[in-house]
PDB file of C-alpha atoms in Angstrom:
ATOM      1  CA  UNK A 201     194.254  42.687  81.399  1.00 90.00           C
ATOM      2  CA  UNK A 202     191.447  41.904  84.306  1.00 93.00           C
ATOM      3  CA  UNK A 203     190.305  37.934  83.136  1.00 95.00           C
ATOM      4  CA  UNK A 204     187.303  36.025  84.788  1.00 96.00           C
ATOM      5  CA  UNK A 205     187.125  32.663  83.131  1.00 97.00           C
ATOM      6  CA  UNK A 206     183.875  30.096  84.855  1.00 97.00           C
ATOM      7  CA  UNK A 207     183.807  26.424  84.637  1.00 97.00           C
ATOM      8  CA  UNK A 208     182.170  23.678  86.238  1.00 97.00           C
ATOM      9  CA  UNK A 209     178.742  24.254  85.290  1.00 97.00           C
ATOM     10  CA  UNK A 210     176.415  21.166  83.642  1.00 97.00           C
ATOM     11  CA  UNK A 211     173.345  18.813  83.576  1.00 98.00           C
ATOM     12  CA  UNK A 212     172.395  17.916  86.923  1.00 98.00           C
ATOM     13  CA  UNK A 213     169.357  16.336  88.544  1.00 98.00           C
ATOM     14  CA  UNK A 214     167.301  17.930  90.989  1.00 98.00           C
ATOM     15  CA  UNK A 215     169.000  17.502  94.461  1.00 98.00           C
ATOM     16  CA  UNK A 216     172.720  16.841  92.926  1.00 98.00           C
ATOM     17  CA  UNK A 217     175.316  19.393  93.262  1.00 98.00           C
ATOM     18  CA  UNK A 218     177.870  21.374  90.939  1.00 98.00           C
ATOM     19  CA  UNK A 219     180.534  23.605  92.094  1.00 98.00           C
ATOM     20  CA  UNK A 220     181.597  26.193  89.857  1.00 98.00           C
ATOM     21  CA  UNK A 221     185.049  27.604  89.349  1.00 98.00           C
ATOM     22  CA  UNK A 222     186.166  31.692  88.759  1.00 97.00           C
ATOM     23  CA  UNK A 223     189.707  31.963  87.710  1.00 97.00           C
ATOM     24  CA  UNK A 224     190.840  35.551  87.996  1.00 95.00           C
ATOM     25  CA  UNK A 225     193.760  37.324  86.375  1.00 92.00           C
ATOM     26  CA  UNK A 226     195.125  40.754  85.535  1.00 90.00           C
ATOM     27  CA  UNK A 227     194.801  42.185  88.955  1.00 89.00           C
ATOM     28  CA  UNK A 228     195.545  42.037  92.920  1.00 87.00           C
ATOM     29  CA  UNK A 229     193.078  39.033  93.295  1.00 87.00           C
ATOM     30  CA  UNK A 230     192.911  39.302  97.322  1.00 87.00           C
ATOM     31  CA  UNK A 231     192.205  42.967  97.338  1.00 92.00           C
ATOM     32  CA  UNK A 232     188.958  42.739  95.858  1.00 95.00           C
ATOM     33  CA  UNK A 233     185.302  41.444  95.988  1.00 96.00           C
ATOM     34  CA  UNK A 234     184.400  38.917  93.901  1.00 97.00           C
ATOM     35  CA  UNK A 235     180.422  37.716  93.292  1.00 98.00           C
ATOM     36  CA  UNK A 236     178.905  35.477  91.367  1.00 98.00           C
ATOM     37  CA  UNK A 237     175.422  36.539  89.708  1.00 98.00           C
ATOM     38  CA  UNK A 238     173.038  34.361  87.762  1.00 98.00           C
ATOM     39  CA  UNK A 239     170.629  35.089  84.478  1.00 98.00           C
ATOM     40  CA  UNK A 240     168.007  32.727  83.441  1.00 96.00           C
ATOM     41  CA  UNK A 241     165.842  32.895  79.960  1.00 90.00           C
ATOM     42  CA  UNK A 242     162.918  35.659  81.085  1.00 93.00           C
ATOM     43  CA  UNK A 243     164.566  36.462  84.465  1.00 95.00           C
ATOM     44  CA  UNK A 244     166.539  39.385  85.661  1.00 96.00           C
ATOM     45  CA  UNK A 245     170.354  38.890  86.175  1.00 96.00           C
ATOM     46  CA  UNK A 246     170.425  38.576  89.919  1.00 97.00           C
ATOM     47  CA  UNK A 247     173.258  38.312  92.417  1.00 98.00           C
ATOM     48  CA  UNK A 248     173.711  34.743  94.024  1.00 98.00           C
ATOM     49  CA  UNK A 249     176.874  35.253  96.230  1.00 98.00           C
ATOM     50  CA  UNK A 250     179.748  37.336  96.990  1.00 98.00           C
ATOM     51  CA  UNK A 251     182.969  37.196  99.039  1.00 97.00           C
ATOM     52  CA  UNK A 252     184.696  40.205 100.030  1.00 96.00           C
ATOM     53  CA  UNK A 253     188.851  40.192 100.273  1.00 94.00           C
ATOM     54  CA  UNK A 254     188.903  39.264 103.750  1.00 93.00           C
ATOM     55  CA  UNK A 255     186.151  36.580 103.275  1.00 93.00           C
ATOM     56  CA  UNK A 256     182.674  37.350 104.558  1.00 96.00           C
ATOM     57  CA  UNK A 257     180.052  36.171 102.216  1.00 97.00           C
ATOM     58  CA  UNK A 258     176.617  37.198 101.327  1.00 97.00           C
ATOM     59  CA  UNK A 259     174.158  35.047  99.986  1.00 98.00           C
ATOM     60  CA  UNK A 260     170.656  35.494  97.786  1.00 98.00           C
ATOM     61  CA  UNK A 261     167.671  34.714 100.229  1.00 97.00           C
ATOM     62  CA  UNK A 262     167.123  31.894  97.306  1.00 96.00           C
ATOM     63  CA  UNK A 263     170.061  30.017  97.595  1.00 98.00           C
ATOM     64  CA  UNK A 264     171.267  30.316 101.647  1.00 98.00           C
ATOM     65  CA  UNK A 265     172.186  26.953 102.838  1.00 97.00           C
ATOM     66  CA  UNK A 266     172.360  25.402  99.389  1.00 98.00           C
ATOM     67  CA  UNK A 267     175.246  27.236  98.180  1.00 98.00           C
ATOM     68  CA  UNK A 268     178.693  28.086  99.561  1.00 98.00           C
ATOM     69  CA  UNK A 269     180.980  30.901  97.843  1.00 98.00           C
ATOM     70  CA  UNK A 270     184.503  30.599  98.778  1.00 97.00           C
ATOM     71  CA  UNK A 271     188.102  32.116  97.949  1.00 96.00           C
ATOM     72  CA  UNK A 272     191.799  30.683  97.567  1.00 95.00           C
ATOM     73  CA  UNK A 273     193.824  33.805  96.910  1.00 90.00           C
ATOM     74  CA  UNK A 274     196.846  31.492  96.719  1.00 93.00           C
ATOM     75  CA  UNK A 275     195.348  30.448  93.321  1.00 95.00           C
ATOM     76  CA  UNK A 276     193.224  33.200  92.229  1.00 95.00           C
ATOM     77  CA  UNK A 277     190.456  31.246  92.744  1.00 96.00           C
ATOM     78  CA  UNK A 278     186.646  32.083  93.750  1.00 97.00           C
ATOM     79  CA  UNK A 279     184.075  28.609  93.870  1.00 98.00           C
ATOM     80  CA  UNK A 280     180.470  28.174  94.305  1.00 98.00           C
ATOM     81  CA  UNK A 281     179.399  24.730  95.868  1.00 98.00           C
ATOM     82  CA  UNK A 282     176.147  24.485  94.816  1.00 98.00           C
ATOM     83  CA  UNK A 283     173.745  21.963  96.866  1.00 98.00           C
ATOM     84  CA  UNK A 284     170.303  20.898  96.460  1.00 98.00           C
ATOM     85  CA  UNK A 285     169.734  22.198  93.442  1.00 98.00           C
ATOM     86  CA  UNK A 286     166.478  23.084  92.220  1.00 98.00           C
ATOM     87  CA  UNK A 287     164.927  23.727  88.900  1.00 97.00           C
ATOM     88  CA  UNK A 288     164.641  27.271  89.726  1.00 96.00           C
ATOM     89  CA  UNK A 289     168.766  27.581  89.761  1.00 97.00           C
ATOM     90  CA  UNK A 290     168.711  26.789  86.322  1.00 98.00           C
ATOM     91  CA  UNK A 291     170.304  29.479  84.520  1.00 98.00           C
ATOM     92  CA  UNK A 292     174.020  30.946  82.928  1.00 98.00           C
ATOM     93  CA  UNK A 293     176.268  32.122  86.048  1.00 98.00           C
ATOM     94  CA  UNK A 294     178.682  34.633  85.661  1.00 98.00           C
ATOM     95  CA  UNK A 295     181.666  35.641  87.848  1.00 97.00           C
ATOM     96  CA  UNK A 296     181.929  39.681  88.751  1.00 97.00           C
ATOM     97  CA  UNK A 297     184.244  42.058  89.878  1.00 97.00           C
ATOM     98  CA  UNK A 298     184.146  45.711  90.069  1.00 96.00           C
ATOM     99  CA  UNK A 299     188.066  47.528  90.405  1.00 93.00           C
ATOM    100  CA  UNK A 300     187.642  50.716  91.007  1.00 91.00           C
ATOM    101  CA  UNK A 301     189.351  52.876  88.844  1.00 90.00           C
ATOM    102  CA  UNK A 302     189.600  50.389  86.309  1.00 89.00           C
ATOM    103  CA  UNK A 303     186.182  49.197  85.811  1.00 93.00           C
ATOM    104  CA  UNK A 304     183.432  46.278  86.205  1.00 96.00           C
ATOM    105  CA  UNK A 305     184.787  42.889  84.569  1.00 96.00           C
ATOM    106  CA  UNK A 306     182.227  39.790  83.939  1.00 97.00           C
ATOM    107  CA  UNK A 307     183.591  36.202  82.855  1.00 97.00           C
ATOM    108  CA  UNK A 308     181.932  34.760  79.794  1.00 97.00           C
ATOM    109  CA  UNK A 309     179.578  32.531  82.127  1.00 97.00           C
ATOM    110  CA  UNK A 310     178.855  28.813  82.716  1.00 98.00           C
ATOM    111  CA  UNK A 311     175.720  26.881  81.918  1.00 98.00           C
ATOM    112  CA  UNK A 312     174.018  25.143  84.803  1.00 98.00           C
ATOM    113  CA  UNK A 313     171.136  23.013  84.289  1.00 98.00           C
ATOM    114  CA  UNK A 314     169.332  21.165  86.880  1.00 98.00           C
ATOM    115  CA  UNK A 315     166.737  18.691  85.452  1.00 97.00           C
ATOM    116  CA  UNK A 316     165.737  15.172  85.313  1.00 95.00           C
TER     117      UNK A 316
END
């Protein structure tokens, strides 16, 4: 079965950086999109990144040039380098992929915090 599982996230201060992990399994990793989407207390879920199967990337107008979203389909890997984090990034991230024919998967999500 389709398996996102997130790591990496923590307690960082304002300006540090964190780079979170997807680990995918259960399907042709390198065929797909993969994105990772953010939800913070009182906030809508929004989408931060996302990396299609031949690599462009797409970015939330928040986060461009602070955050990187990258692939290793050797591994079954998908990573956000997070820099210059804010406050405002504060919230649970979540790794996404839709298959079609098979359905949208979500990992269970990492906690990032950035505060002093």
């Amino acid at each position: 079965q389709v398996q996102l599982v997130e790591s990496g996230g923590g307690l960082v201060q304002p300006g540090g950086s964190l780079r979170l992990s997807c680990a995918a399994s259960g399907f042709t990793f390198s065929s797909y999109a993969v994105s990772w989407y953010r939800l913070a207390p009182g906030k809508e879920r929004e989408l931060v990144a996302a990396i299609t199967s031949n690599g462009g990337t797409n970015y939330a107008d928040s986060v461009k040039g602070r955050f990187t979203i990258s692939r290793d389909s050797a591994k079954n890997m998908v990573y956000l380098q997070m820099n210059s984090l804010k406050p405002e990034d504060t919230a649970v991230y979540y790794c996404f992929t839709n298959i079609p024919r098979r359905g949208a998967y979500w990992g269970q999500g990492t906690q990032v915090t950035v505060s002093s």
